[in-house]
PDB file of C-alpha atoms and ligand atoms in Angstrom:
ATOM      1  CA  UNK B  18     105.048  90.165  91.603  1.00 94.00           C
ATOM      2  CA  UNK B  19     107.643  91.197  94.181  1.00 97.00           C
ATOM      3  CA  UNK B  20     110.865  90.135  92.397  1.00 98.00           C
ATOM      4  CA  UNK B  21     110.013  90.662  88.750  1.00 98.00           C
ATOM      5  CA  UNK B  22     113.042  90.115  86.459  1.00 94.00           C
ATOM      6  CA  UNK B  23     115.495  90.001  89.344  1.00 98.00           C
ATOM      7  CA  UNK B  24     118.213  87.365  89.078  1.00 98.00           C
ATOM      8  CA  UNK B  25     118.607  85.190  92.171  1.00 99.00           C
ATOM      9  CA  UNK B  26     121.734  83.050  92.534  1.00 99.00           C
ATOM     10  CA  UNK B  27     120.790  80.393  95.092  1.00 99.00           C
ATOM     11  CA  UNK B  28     123.364  77.904  96.373  1.00 99.00           C
ATOM     12  CA  UNK B  29     122.163  74.500  97.496  1.00 98.00           C
ATOM     13  CA  UNK B  30     118.963  75.108  95.549  1.00 98.00           C
ATOM     14  CA  UNK B  31     118.556  71.515  94.367  1.00 98.00           C
ATOM     15  CA  UNK B  32     117.214  70.405  97.773  1.00 98.00           C
ATOM     16  CA  UNK B  33     115.430  71.423 100.952  1.00 98.00           C
ATOM     17  CA  UNK B  34     115.326  75.070 101.987  1.00 98.00           C
ATOM     18  CA  UNK B  35     117.213  76.341  98.926  1.00 98.00           C
ATOM     19  CA  UNK B  36     114.784  74.605  96.601  1.00 98.00           C
ATOM     20  CA  UNK B  37     111.787  76.067  98.454  1.00 98.00           C
ATOM     21  CA  UNK B  38     113.283  79.569  98.145  1.00 99.00           C
ATOM     22  CA  UNK B  39     113.932  78.962  94.434  1.00 99.00           C
ATOM     23  CA  UNK B  40     110.300  77.929  93.859  1.00 98.00           C
ATOM     24  CA  UNK B  41     108.936  80.856  95.910  1.00 98.00           C
ATOM     25  CA  UNK B  42     111.164  83.452  94.241  1.00 98.00           C
ATOM     26  CA  UNK B  43     110.358  82.073  90.763  1.00 98.00           C
ATOM     27  CA  UNK B  44     106.661  82.556  91.505  1.00 98.00           C
ATOM     28  CA  UNK B  45     107.486  86.195  92.324  1.00 98.00           C
ATOM     29  CA  UNK B  46     109.048  86.660  88.882  1.00 98.00           C
ATOM     30  CA  UNK B  47     112.742  86.119  89.684  1.00 98.00           C
ATOM     31  CA  UNK B  48     115.086  84.327  87.297  1.00 98.00           C
ATOM     32  CA  UNK B  49     116.647  81.530  89.303  1.00 99.00           C
ATOM     33  CA  UNK B  50     120.191  80.198  89.174  1.00 99.00           C
ATOM     34  CA  UNK B  51     120.089  76.767  90.814  1.00 99.00           C
ATOM     35  CA  UNK B  52     123.705  76.402  91.984  1.00 99.00           C
ATOM     36  CA  UNK B  53     124.416  73.007  93.494  1.00 98.00           C
ATOM     37  CA  UNK B  54     127.072  70.302  93.601  1.00 98.00           C
ATOM     38  CA  UNK B  55     125.714  68.077  90.885  1.00 98.00           C
ATOM     39  CA  UNK B  56     124.800  69.269  87.377  1.00 98.00           C
ATOM     40  CA  UNK B  57     122.023  66.693  86.906  1.00 98.00           C
ATOM     41  CA  UNK B  58     120.195  67.578  90.150  1.00 98.00           C
ATOM     42  CA  UNK B  59     120.656  71.310  89.500  1.00 98.00           C
ATOM     43  CA  UNK B  60     119.271  70.885  85.980  1.00 98.00           C
ATOM     44  CA  UNK B  61     116.346  68.804  87.278  1.00 98.00           C
ATOM     45  CA  UNK B  62     115.362  71.535  89.759  1.00 98.00           C
ATOM     46  CA  UNK B  63     115.728  74.216  87.069  1.00 98.00           C
ATOM     47  CA  UNK B  64     113.592  72.171  84.646  1.00 98.00           C
ATOM     48  CA  UNK B  65     110.869  71.765  87.289  1.00 98.00           C
ATOM     49  CA  UNK B  66     110.868  75.510  87.966  1.00 98.00           C
ATOM     50  CA  UNK B  67     110.561  76.189  84.228  1.00 98.00           C
ATOM     51  CA  UNK B  68     107.781  73.590  83.895  1.00 98.00           C
ATOM     52  CA  UNK B  69     105.879  75.518  86.591  1.00 98.00           C
ATOM     53  CA  UNK B  70     106.167  78.703  84.506  1.00 98.00           C
ATOM     54  CA  UNK B  71     109.378  80.180  85.916  1.00 98.00           C
ATOM     55  CA  UNK B  72     112.798  80.951  84.443  1.00 98.00           C
ATOM     56  CA  UNK B  73     115.791  79.002  85.717  1.00 98.00           C
ATOM     57  CA  UNK B  74     119.189  77.545  84.896  1.00 98.00           C
ATOM     58  CA  UNK B  75     121.185  74.836  86.660  1.00 98.00           C
ATOM     59  CA  UNK B  76     124.883  75.248  87.445  1.00 98.00           C
ATOM     60  CA  UNK B  77     127.214  72.684  89.012  1.00 98.00           C
ATOM     61  CA  UNK B  78     129.408  74.310  91.641  1.00 98.00           C
ATOM     62  CA  UNK B  79     131.211  73.404  94.818  1.00 99.00           C
ATOM     63  CA  UNK B  80     130.851  76.618  96.818  1.00 99.00           C
ATOM     64  CA  UNK B  81     134.143  75.975  98.614  1.00 99.00           C
ATOM     65  CA  UNK B  82     136.086  76.008  95.323  1.00 99.00           C
ATOM     66  CA  UNK B  83     137.249  79.497  94.293  1.00 99.00           C
ATOM     67  CA  UNK B  84     137.563  78.793  90.562  1.00 98.00           C
ATOM     68  CA  UNK B  85     134.222  77.011  90.368  1.00 98.00           C
ATOM     69  CA  UNK B  86     132.407  79.833  92.182  1.00 99.00           C
ATOM     70  CA  UNK B  87     133.929  82.487  89.928  1.00 98.00           C
ATOM     71  CA  UNK B  88     132.983  80.445  86.841  1.00 98.00           C
ATOM     72  CA  UNK B  89     129.439  79.789  88.116  1.00 98.00           C
ATOM     73  CA  UNK B  90     128.689  83.451  88.802  1.00 99.00           C
ATOM     74  CA  UNK B  91     130.208  84.396  85.420  1.00 98.00           C
ATOM     75  CA  UNK B  92     127.933  81.834  83.722  1.00 98.00           C
ATOM     76  CA  UNK B  93     124.908  83.239  85.533  1.00 98.00           C
ATOM     77  CA  UNK B  94     125.777  86.792  84.462  1.00 98.00           C
ATOM     78  CA  UNK B  95     126.375  85.549  80.915  1.00 98.00           C
ATOM     79  CA  UNK B  96     122.930  83.957  80.773  1.00 98.00           C
ATOM     80  CA  UNK B  97     120.777  86.392  82.759  1.00 98.00           C
ATOM     81  CA  UNK B  98     122.820  89.632  82.568  1.00 98.00           C
ATOM     82  CA  UNK B  99     123.517  90.196  86.269  1.00 98.00           C
ATOM     83  CA  UNK B 100     122.965  88.887  89.797  1.00 99.00           C
ATOM     84  CA  UNK B 101     120.566  90.914  91.955  1.00 98.00           C
ATOM     85  CA  UNK B 102     120.120  88.507  94.860  1.00 99.00           C
ATOM     86  CA  UNK B 103     122.522  85.981  96.376  1.00 99.00           C
ATOM     87  CA  UNK B 104     121.130  83.344  98.694  1.00 99.00           C
ATOM     88  CA  UNK B 105     124.178  81.744 100.303  1.00 99.00           C
ATOM     89  CA  UNK B 106     122.449  78.599 101.487  1.00 98.00           C
ATOM     90  CA  UNK B 107     124.475  75.484 100.602  1.00 98.00           C
ATOM     91  CA  UNK B 108     125.291  73.534 103.723  1.00 98.00           C
ATOM     92  CA  UNK B 109     126.146  70.203 105.263  1.00 97.00           C
ATOM     93  CA  UNK B 110     126.068  68.795 108.763  1.00 96.00           C
ATOM     94  CA  UNK B 111     128.466  66.491 110.603  1.00 95.00           C
ATOM     95  CA  UNK B 112     127.655  65.724 114.251  1.00 93.00           C
ATOM     96  CA  UNK B 113     130.254  64.523 116.775  1.00 94.00           C
ATOM     97  CA  UNK B 114     131.470  65.584 120.217  1.00 95.00           C
ATOM     98  CA  UNK B 115     134.358  68.082 120.000  1.00 98.00           C
ATOM     99  CA  UNK B 116     136.879  65.596 121.392  1.00 98.00           C
ATOM    100  CA  UNK B 117     136.026  63.137 118.622  1.00 97.00           C
ATOM    101  CA  UNK B 118     135.873  65.593 115.699  1.00 98.00           C
ATOM    102  CA  UNK B 119     138.479  64.916 113.027  1.00 98.00           C
ATOM    103  CA  UNK B 120     140.401  67.961 111.793  1.00 98.00           C
ATOM    104  CA  UNK B 121     139.429  67.001 108.234  1.00 98.00           C
ATOM    105  CA  UNK B 122     135.688  67.113 109.079  1.00 98.00           C
ATOM    106  CA  UNK B 123     136.134  70.426 110.954  1.00 98.00           C
ATOM    107  CA  UNK B 124     137.822  71.958 107.903  1.00 98.00           C
ATOM    108  CA  UNK B 125     135.213  70.544 105.535  1.00 98.00           C
ATOM    109  CA  UNK B 126     132.390  72.100 107.582  1.00 98.00           C
ATOM    110  CA  UNK B 127     134.050  75.521 107.707  1.00 98.00           C
ATOM    111  CA  UNK B 128     134.924  75.317 104.005  1.00 99.00           C
ATOM    112  CA  UNK B 129     131.358  74.684 102.847  1.00 98.00           C
ATOM    113  CA  UNK B 130     129.689  77.150 105.229  1.00 98.00           C
ATOM    114  CA  UNK B 131     132.233  79.977 105.567  1.00 99.00           C
ATOM    115  CA  UNK B 132     134.502  79.732 102.512  1.00 99.00           C
ATOM    116  CA  UNK B 133     131.332  79.155 100.466  1.00 99.00           C
ATOM    117  CA  UNK B 134     129.655  82.261 101.872  1.00 99.00           C
ATOM    118  CA  UNK B 135     132.771  84.398 101.335  1.00 99.00           C
ATOM    119  CA  UNK B 136     133.486  83.178  97.794  1.00 99.00           C
ATOM    120  CA  UNK B 137     129.920  83.534  96.557  1.00 99.00           C
ATOM    121  CA  UNK B 138     129.621  86.943  98.223  1.00 99.00           C
ATOM    122  CA  UNK B 139     132.825  88.222  96.634  1.00 99.00           C
ATOM    123  CA  UNK B 140     131.849  86.925  93.194  1.00 99.00           C
ATOM    124  CA  UNK B 141     128.305  88.327  93.343  1.00 99.00           C
ATOM    125  CA  UNK B 142     129.361  91.724  94.714  1.00 99.00           C
ATOM    126  CA  UNK B 143     131.028  92.476  91.358  1.00 98.00           C
ATOM    127  CA  UNK B 144     127.791  92.632  89.317  1.00 98.00           C
ATOM    128  CA  UNK B 145     125.949  94.116  92.302  1.00 98.00           C
ATOM    129  CA  UNK B 146     128.434  96.967  92.769  1.00 98.00           C
ATOM    130  CA  UNK B 147     128.516  97.510  88.999  1.00 98.00           C
ATOM    131  CA  UNK B 148     124.741  98.087  88.935  1.00 98.00           C
ATOM    132  CA  UNK B 149     124.683  99.823  92.326  1.00 98.00           C
ATOM    133  CA  UNK B 150     122.054  97.442  93.765  1.00 98.00           C
ATOM    134  CA  UNK B 151     121.936  94.047  95.374  1.00 98.00           C
ATOM    135  CA  UNK B 152     120.756  91.855  98.206  1.00 98.00           C
ATOM    136  CA  UNK B 153     122.668  89.109  99.972  1.00 98.00           C
ATOM    137  CA  UNK B 154     120.948  86.641 102.258  1.00 99.00           C
ATOM    138  CA  UNK B 155     122.932  84.133 104.304  1.00 99.00           C
ATOM    139  CA  UNK B 156     121.307  80.957 105.558  1.00 98.00           C
ATOM    140  CA  UNK B 157     122.220  81.097 109.209  1.00 98.00           C
ATOM    141  CA  UNK B 158     120.449  79.103 111.887  1.00 98.00           C
ATOM    142  CA  UNK B 159     119.283  79.325 115.453  1.00 98.00           C
ATOM    143  CA  UNK B 160     122.866  78.076 115.787  1.00 98.00           C
ATOM    144  CA  UNK B 161     124.005  81.563 114.695  1.00 98.00           C
ATOM    145  CA  UNK B 162     122.848  82.628 118.194  1.00 98.00           C
ATOM    146  CA  UNK B 163     122.737  79.482 120.301  1.00 97.00           C
ATOM    147  CA  UNK B 164     124.802  76.321 120.753  1.00 97.00           C
ATOM    148  CA  UNK B 165     123.904  72.653 120.756  1.00 94.00           C
ATOM    149  CA  UNK B 166     126.018  69.685 121.690  1.00 93.00           C
ATOM    150  CA  UNK B 167     127.755  67.720 118.893  1.00 93.00           C
ATOM    151  CA  UNK B 168     127.807  70.678 116.480  1.00 96.00           C
ATOM    152  CA  UNK B 169     131.046  72.584 117.150  1.00 98.00           C
ATOM    153  CA  UNK B 170     131.981  73.509 113.558  1.00 98.00           C
ATOM    154  CA  UNK B 171     128.358  74.115 112.527  1.00 98.00           C
ATOM    155  CA  UNK B 172     127.727  76.495 115.454  1.00 98.00           C
ATOM    156  CA  UNK B 173     131.102  78.171 114.844  1.00 98.00           C
ATOM    157  CA  UNK B 174     130.370  78.649 111.140  1.00 99.00           C
ATOM    158  CA  UNK B 175     126.788  79.868 111.661  1.00 98.00           C
ATOM    159  CA  UNK B 176     128.002  82.424 114.231  1.00 98.00           C
ATOM    160  CA  UNK B 177     130.719  83.413 111.734  1.00 99.00           C
ATOM    161  CA  UNK B 178     128.125  84.204 109.078  1.00 99.00           C
ATOM    162  CA  UNK B 179     126.756  86.910 111.360  1.00 98.00           C
ATOM    163  CA  UNK B 180     130.130  88.645 111.298  1.00 98.00           C
ATOM    164  CA  UNK B 181     130.460  88.377 107.526  1.00 99.00           C
ATOM    165  CA  UNK B 182     126.933  89.691 107.076  1.00 99.00           C
ATOM    166  CA  UNK B 183     127.552  92.753 109.238  1.00 98.00           C
ATOM    167  CA  UNK B 184     130.752  93.663 107.379  1.00 99.00           C
ATOM    168  CA  UNK B 185     129.065  93.215 103.983  1.00 99.00           C
ATOM    169  CA  UNK B 186     126.143  95.345 105.220  1.00 98.00           C
ATOM    170  CA  UNK B 187     128.553  98.158 106.192  1.00 98.00           C
ATOM    171  CA  UNK B 188     130.702  97.974 103.043  1.00 98.00           C
ATOM    172  CA  UNK B 189     127.762  97.301 100.721  1.00 98.00           C
ATOM    173  CA  UNK B 190     125.703 100.298 101.845  1.00 98.00           C
ATOM    174  CA  UNK B 191     127.721 102.672  99.639  1.00 98.00           C
ATOM    175  CA  UNK B 192     126.721 100.498  96.672  1.00 98.00           C
ATOM    176  CA  UNK B 193     123.078 100.007  97.692  1.00 98.00           C
ATOM    177  CA  UNK B 194     123.751  96.382  98.642  1.00 98.00           C
ATOM    178  CA  UNK B 195     122.075  94.944 101.741  1.00 98.00           C
ATOM    179  CA  UNK B 196     123.036  91.797 103.667  1.00 98.00           C
ATOM    180  CA  UNK B 197     120.948  89.842 106.147  1.00 98.00           C
ATOM    181  CA  UNK B 198     120.811  86.427 107.789  1.00 98.00           C
ATOM    182  CA  UNK B 199     117.823  84.078 107.966  1.00 98.00           C
ATOM    183  CA  UNK B 200     117.997  81.847 111.026  1.00 98.00           C
ATOM    184  CA  UNK B 201     115.745  78.768 110.865  1.00 98.00           C
ATOM    185  CA  UNK B 202     114.954  76.380 113.673  1.00 98.00           C
ATOM    186  CA  UNK B 203     114.769  72.705 112.747  1.00 97.00           C
ATOM    187  CA  UNK B 204     113.292  72.120 109.281  1.00 98.00           C
ATOM    188  CA  UNK B 205     112.683  68.550 108.110  1.00 97.00           C
ATOM    189  CA  UNK B 206     115.010  68.422 105.118  1.00 96.00           C
ATOM    190  CA  UNK B 207     117.502  65.695 104.115  1.00 94.00           C
ATOM    191  CA  UNK B 208     120.142  67.518 106.222  1.00 92.00           C
ATOM    192  CA  UNK B 209     118.043  67.033 109.365  1.00 94.00           C
ATOM    193  CA  UNK B 210     116.621  63.610 108.478  1.00 95.00           C
ATOM    194  CA  UNK B 211     120.191  62.308 108.303  1.00 92.00           C
ATOM    195  CA  UNK B 212     121.008  63.672 111.784  1.00 91.00           C
ATOM    196  CA  UNK B 213     118.115  62.057 113.631  1.00 95.00           C
ATOM    197  CA  UNK B 214     119.485  58.462 113.612  1.00 95.00           C
ATOM    198  CA  UNK B 215     123.065  59.765 114.047  1.00 92.00           C
ATOM    199  CA  UNK B 216     122.158  61.776 117.159  1.00 90.00           C
ATOM    200  CA  UNK B 217     120.062  58.881 118.510  1.00 94.00           C
ATOM    201  CA  UNK B 218     123.118  56.639 118.261  1.00 93.00           C
ATOM    202  CA  UNK B 219     125.556  59.152 119.763  1.00 91.00           C
ATOM    203  CA  UNK B 220     123.230  60.159 122.614  1.00 92.00           C
ATOM    204  CA  UNK B 221     121.930  56.609 123.228  1.00 96.00           C
ATOM    205  CA  UNK B 222     118.247  57.598 122.924  1.00 97.00           C
ATOM    206  CA  UNK B 223     115.437  56.787 120.463  1.00 97.00           C
ATOM    207  CA  UNK B 224     114.866  58.760 117.267  1.00 97.00           C
ATOM    208  CA  UNK B 225     111.513  59.946 118.665  1.00 97.00           C
ATOM    209  CA  UNK B 226     113.348  61.274 121.729  1.00 97.00           C
ATOM    210  CA  UNK B 227     115.852  63.120 119.522  1.00 96.00           C
ATOM    211  CA  UNK B 228     112.992  64.919 117.760  1.00 97.00           C
ATOM    212  CA  UNK B 229     110.899  65.575 120.887  1.00 97.00           C
ATOM    213  CA  UNK B 230     113.554  66.167 123.566  1.00 96.00           C
ATOM    214  CA  UNK B 231     116.537  67.505 121.603  1.00 94.00           C
ATOM    215  CA  UNK B 232     115.328  69.224 118.438  1.00 96.00           C
ATOM    216  CA  UNK B 233     111.916  70.604 119.397  1.00 97.00           C
ATOM    217  CA  UNK B 234     112.017  70.703 123.209  1.00 97.00           C
ATOM    218  CA  UNK B 235     112.448  74.469 123.462  1.00 97.00           C
ATOM    219  CA  UNK B 236     109.843  75.413 120.837  1.00 98.00           C
ATOM    220  CA  UNK B 237     106.552  76.919 122.005  1.00 98.00           C
ATOM    221  CA  UNK B 238     104.486  74.218 120.292  1.00 98.00           C
ATOM    222  CA  UNK B 239     106.678  71.187 119.490  1.00 97.00           C
ATOM    223  CA  UNK B 240     106.510  71.975 115.761  1.00 97.00           C
ATOM    224  CA  UNK B 241     109.131  71.918 113.042  1.00 98.00           C
ATOM    225  CA  UNK B 242     109.687  75.125 111.083  1.00 98.00           C
ATOM    226  CA  UNK B 243     108.855  74.515 107.400  1.00 98.00           C
ATOM    227  CA  UNK B 244     110.726  75.161 104.178  1.00 98.00           C
ATOM    228  CA  UNK B 245     107.832  77.434 103.151  1.00 98.00           C
ATOM    229  CA  UNK B 246     108.250  79.493 106.355  1.00 98.00           C
ATOM    230  CA  UNK B 247     111.908  80.085 105.541  1.00 98.00           C
ATOM    231  CA  UNK B 248     111.192  80.939 101.908  1.00 98.00           C
ATOM    232  CA  UNK B 249     108.752  83.582 103.161  1.00 98.00           C
ATOM    233  CA  UNK B 250     111.361  85.150 105.460  1.00 98.00           C
ATOM    234  CA  UNK B 251     113.909  85.151 102.614  1.00 98.00           C
ATOM    235  CA  UNK B 252     111.319  86.849 100.405  1.00 98.00           C
ATOM    236  CA  UNK B 253     110.788  89.500 103.065  1.00 98.00           C
ATOM    237  CA  UNK B 254     114.505  90.360 103.057  1.00 98.00           C
ATOM    238  CA  UNK B 255     114.793  90.140  99.252  1.00 98.00           C
ATOM    239  CA  UNK B 256     111.838  92.424  98.605  1.00 98.00           C
ATOM    240  CA  UNK B 257     112.478  94.915 101.418  1.00 97.00           C
ATOM    241  CA  UNK B 258     113.809  97.869  99.518  1.00 91.00           C
ATOM    242  CA  UNK B 259     115.462 100.025 102.149  1.00 95.00           C
ATOM    243  CA  UNK B 260     118.574 100.030 104.296  1.00 96.00           C
ATOM    244  CA  UNK B 261     116.348  99.933 107.364  1.00 97.00           C
ATOM    245  CA  UNK B 262     116.826  96.160 107.159  1.00 98.00           C
ATOM    246  CA  UNK B 263     120.519  95.431 106.703  1.00 98.00           C
ATOM    247  CA  UNK B 264     123.034  93.640 108.896  1.00 98.00           C
ATOM    248  CA  UNK B 265     120.131  91.894 110.618  1.00 98.00           C
ATOM    249  CA  UNK B 266     119.192  88.328 111.423  1.00 98.00           C
ATOM    250  CA  UNK B 267     115.656  87.054 111.659  1.00 98.00           C
ATOM    251  CA  UNK B 268     115.003  83.880 113.624  1.00 98.00           C
ATOM    252  CA  UNK B 269     112.118  81.646 112.510  1.00 98.00           C
ATOM    253  CA  UNK B 270     112.086  78.749 114.953  1.00 98.00           C
ATOM    254  CA  UNK B 271     108.676  78.390 116.642  1.00 98.00           C
ATOM    255  CA  UNK B 272     110.084  80.294 119.586  1.00 98.00           C
ATOM    256  CA  UNK B 273     112.974  77.884 120.223  1.00 97.00           C
ATOM    257  CA  UNK B 274     115.265  80.898 120.475  1.00 97.00           C
ATOM    258  CA  UNK B 275     113.905  84.329 121.376  1.00 96.00           C
ATOM    259  CA  UNK B 276     116.012  87.455 120.982  1.00 86.00           C
TER     260      UNK B 276
HETATM  261  P1  NAD I 405     119.692  69.986 102.242  1.00 53.94           P
HETATM  262  O1  NAD I 405     120.677  68.902 102.516  1.00 53.94           O
HETATM  263  O2  NAD I 405     118.289  69.616 101.917  1.00 53.94           O
HETATM  264  O3  NAD I 405     120.223  70.951 101.088  1.00 53.94           O
HETATM  265  C1  NAD I 405     121.547  71.405 101.076  1.00 53.94           C
HETATM  266  C2  NAD I 405     121.961  71.562  99.629  1.00 53.94           C
HETATM  267  O4  NAD I 405     123.286  72.109  99.625  1.00 53.94           O
HETATM  268  C3  NAD I 405     122.031  70.227  98.865  1.00 53.94           C
HETATM  269  O5  NAD I 405     121.342  70.321  97.645  1.00 53.94           O
HETATM  270  C4  NAD I 405     123.516  69.997  98.679  1.00 53.94           C
HETATM  271  O6  NAD I 405     123.844  69.296  97.482  1.00 53.94           O
HETATM  272  C5  NAD I 405     124.031  71.434  98.629  1.00 53.94           C
HETATM  273  N1  NAD I 405     125.460  71.502  98.951  1.00 53.94           N
HETATM  274  C6  NAD I 405     126.121  70.911  99.969  1.00 53.94           C
HETATM  275  N2  NAD I 405     127.427  71.179  99.896  1.00 53.94           N
HETATM  276  C7  NAD I 405     127.596  71.965  98.804  1.00 53.94           C
HETATM  277  C8  NAD I 405     128.724  72.566  98.202  1.00 53.94           C
HETATM  278  N3  NAD I 405     129.960  72.390  98.698  1.00 53.94           N
HETATM  279  N4  NAD I 405     128.536  73.303  97.099  1.00 53.94           N
HETATM  280  C9  NAD I 405     127.295  73.486  96.570  1.00 53.94           C
HETATM  281  N5  NAD I 405     126.188  72.931  97.084  1.00 53.94           N
HETATM  282  C10 NAD I 405     126.343  72.173  98.201  1.00 53.94           C
HETATM  283  O7  NAD I 405     119.759  70.913 103.545  1.00 53.94           O
HETATM  284  P2  NAD I 405     118.850  72.122 104.049  1.00 53.94           P
HETATM  285  O8  NAD I 405     118.314  71.723 105.389  1.00 53.94           O
HETATM  286  O9  NAD I 405     117.932  72.614 103.017  1.00 53.94           O
HETATM  287  O10 NAD I 405     120.005  73.197 104.363  1.00 53.94           O
HETATM  288  C11 NAD I 405     120.155  74.403 103.642  1.00 53.94           C
HETATM  289  C12 NAD I 405     120.806  75.425 104.564  1.00 53.94           C
HETATM  290  O11 NAD I 405     119.933  75.697 105.653  1.00 53.94           O
HETATM  291  C13 NAD I 405     122.139  74.986 105.176  1.00 53.94           C
HETATM  292  O12 NAD I 405     123.044  76.063 105.196  1.00 53.94           O
HETATM  293  C14 NAD I 405     121.756  74.622 106.582  1.00 53.94           C
HETATM  294  O13 NAD I 405     122.836  74.740 107.491  1.00 53.94           O
HETATM  295  C15 NAD I 405     120.667  75.635 106.847  1.00 53.94           C
HETATM  296  N6  NAD I 405     119.774  75.309 107.953  1.00 53.94           N
HETATM  297  C16 NAD I 405     119.027  74.179 107.898  1.00 53.94           C
HETATM  298  C17 NAD I 405     118.187  73.896 108.964  1.00 53.94           C
HETATM  299  C18 NAD I 405     117.326  72.648 108.985  1.00 53.94           C
HETATM  300  O14 NAD I 405     116.788  72.361 110.049  1.00 53.94           O
HETATM  301  N7  NAD I 405     117.164  71.933 107.892  1.00 53.94           N
HETATM  302  C19 NAD I 405     118.112  74.768 110.057  1.00 53.94           C
HETATM  303  C20 NAD I 405     118.889  75.908 110.059  1.00 53.94           C
HETATM  304  C21 NAD I 405     119.707  76.176 108.994  1.00 53.94           C
END
């Protein structure tokens, strides 16, 4: 097993990509902290991981709330002893043209994606620095490198994660802490399923056209990336035990964006 006894604090792990990473890491022997907005859904995911033979706990946390993040990481350390891996993954999406974006929605997007990444990073660096070892993985996106219409705060935040990652990689090196960014193309999760009818309405095209001509047009094969693909890339970063891979981003998008 590639992550035996390591403690992985995964935000947004009750759904979609975060849940797939939680399942994959649990199968590799990691103890999973399912950190998500709602206690019941976090507990349900943790119970399912335990039923499959893993070790997990659910914690309710809003990643944009400083006190809640501090308390959640403290609870994880209390239960499992430390945090070895942070997957900063919780995210939301709001799509609108820039000229129609409300300031409140802009701030909400940056709060969840950027404040959430900063607060969870800062909280998890304490146990990581104390044990002189750790791994931080940010859930970026092709939108960490590329823009799309209707997604101003999302693209801004996902680019911002690249900057945070690089600073954490530089500062963390002295403490044997690595930081990297996973950049998925479109993955059919609730976050994307919600956008398809919204984009169809805003762009005045069918839902099929949104999928074919907007989301997957630039891929090499017209295919969605899968949750399992992203879990595999996260596992690569989490189990790669050298500073050769730090401050990097890896794009898994069926060739939509090529570096
Ligand atoms: P999802 O909606 O299935 O899961 C997101 C999870 O985050 C949910 O369980 C939700 O409750 C949780 N969450 C939202 N706000 C939170 C908050 N303030 N505090 C704690 N938890 C919160 O979405 P997903 O597609 O699995 O997205 C996960 C991450 O992957 C996001 O950062 C997203 O931007 C990124 N991403 C997704 C895609 C895609 O195509 N699905 C592509 C690239 C990047």
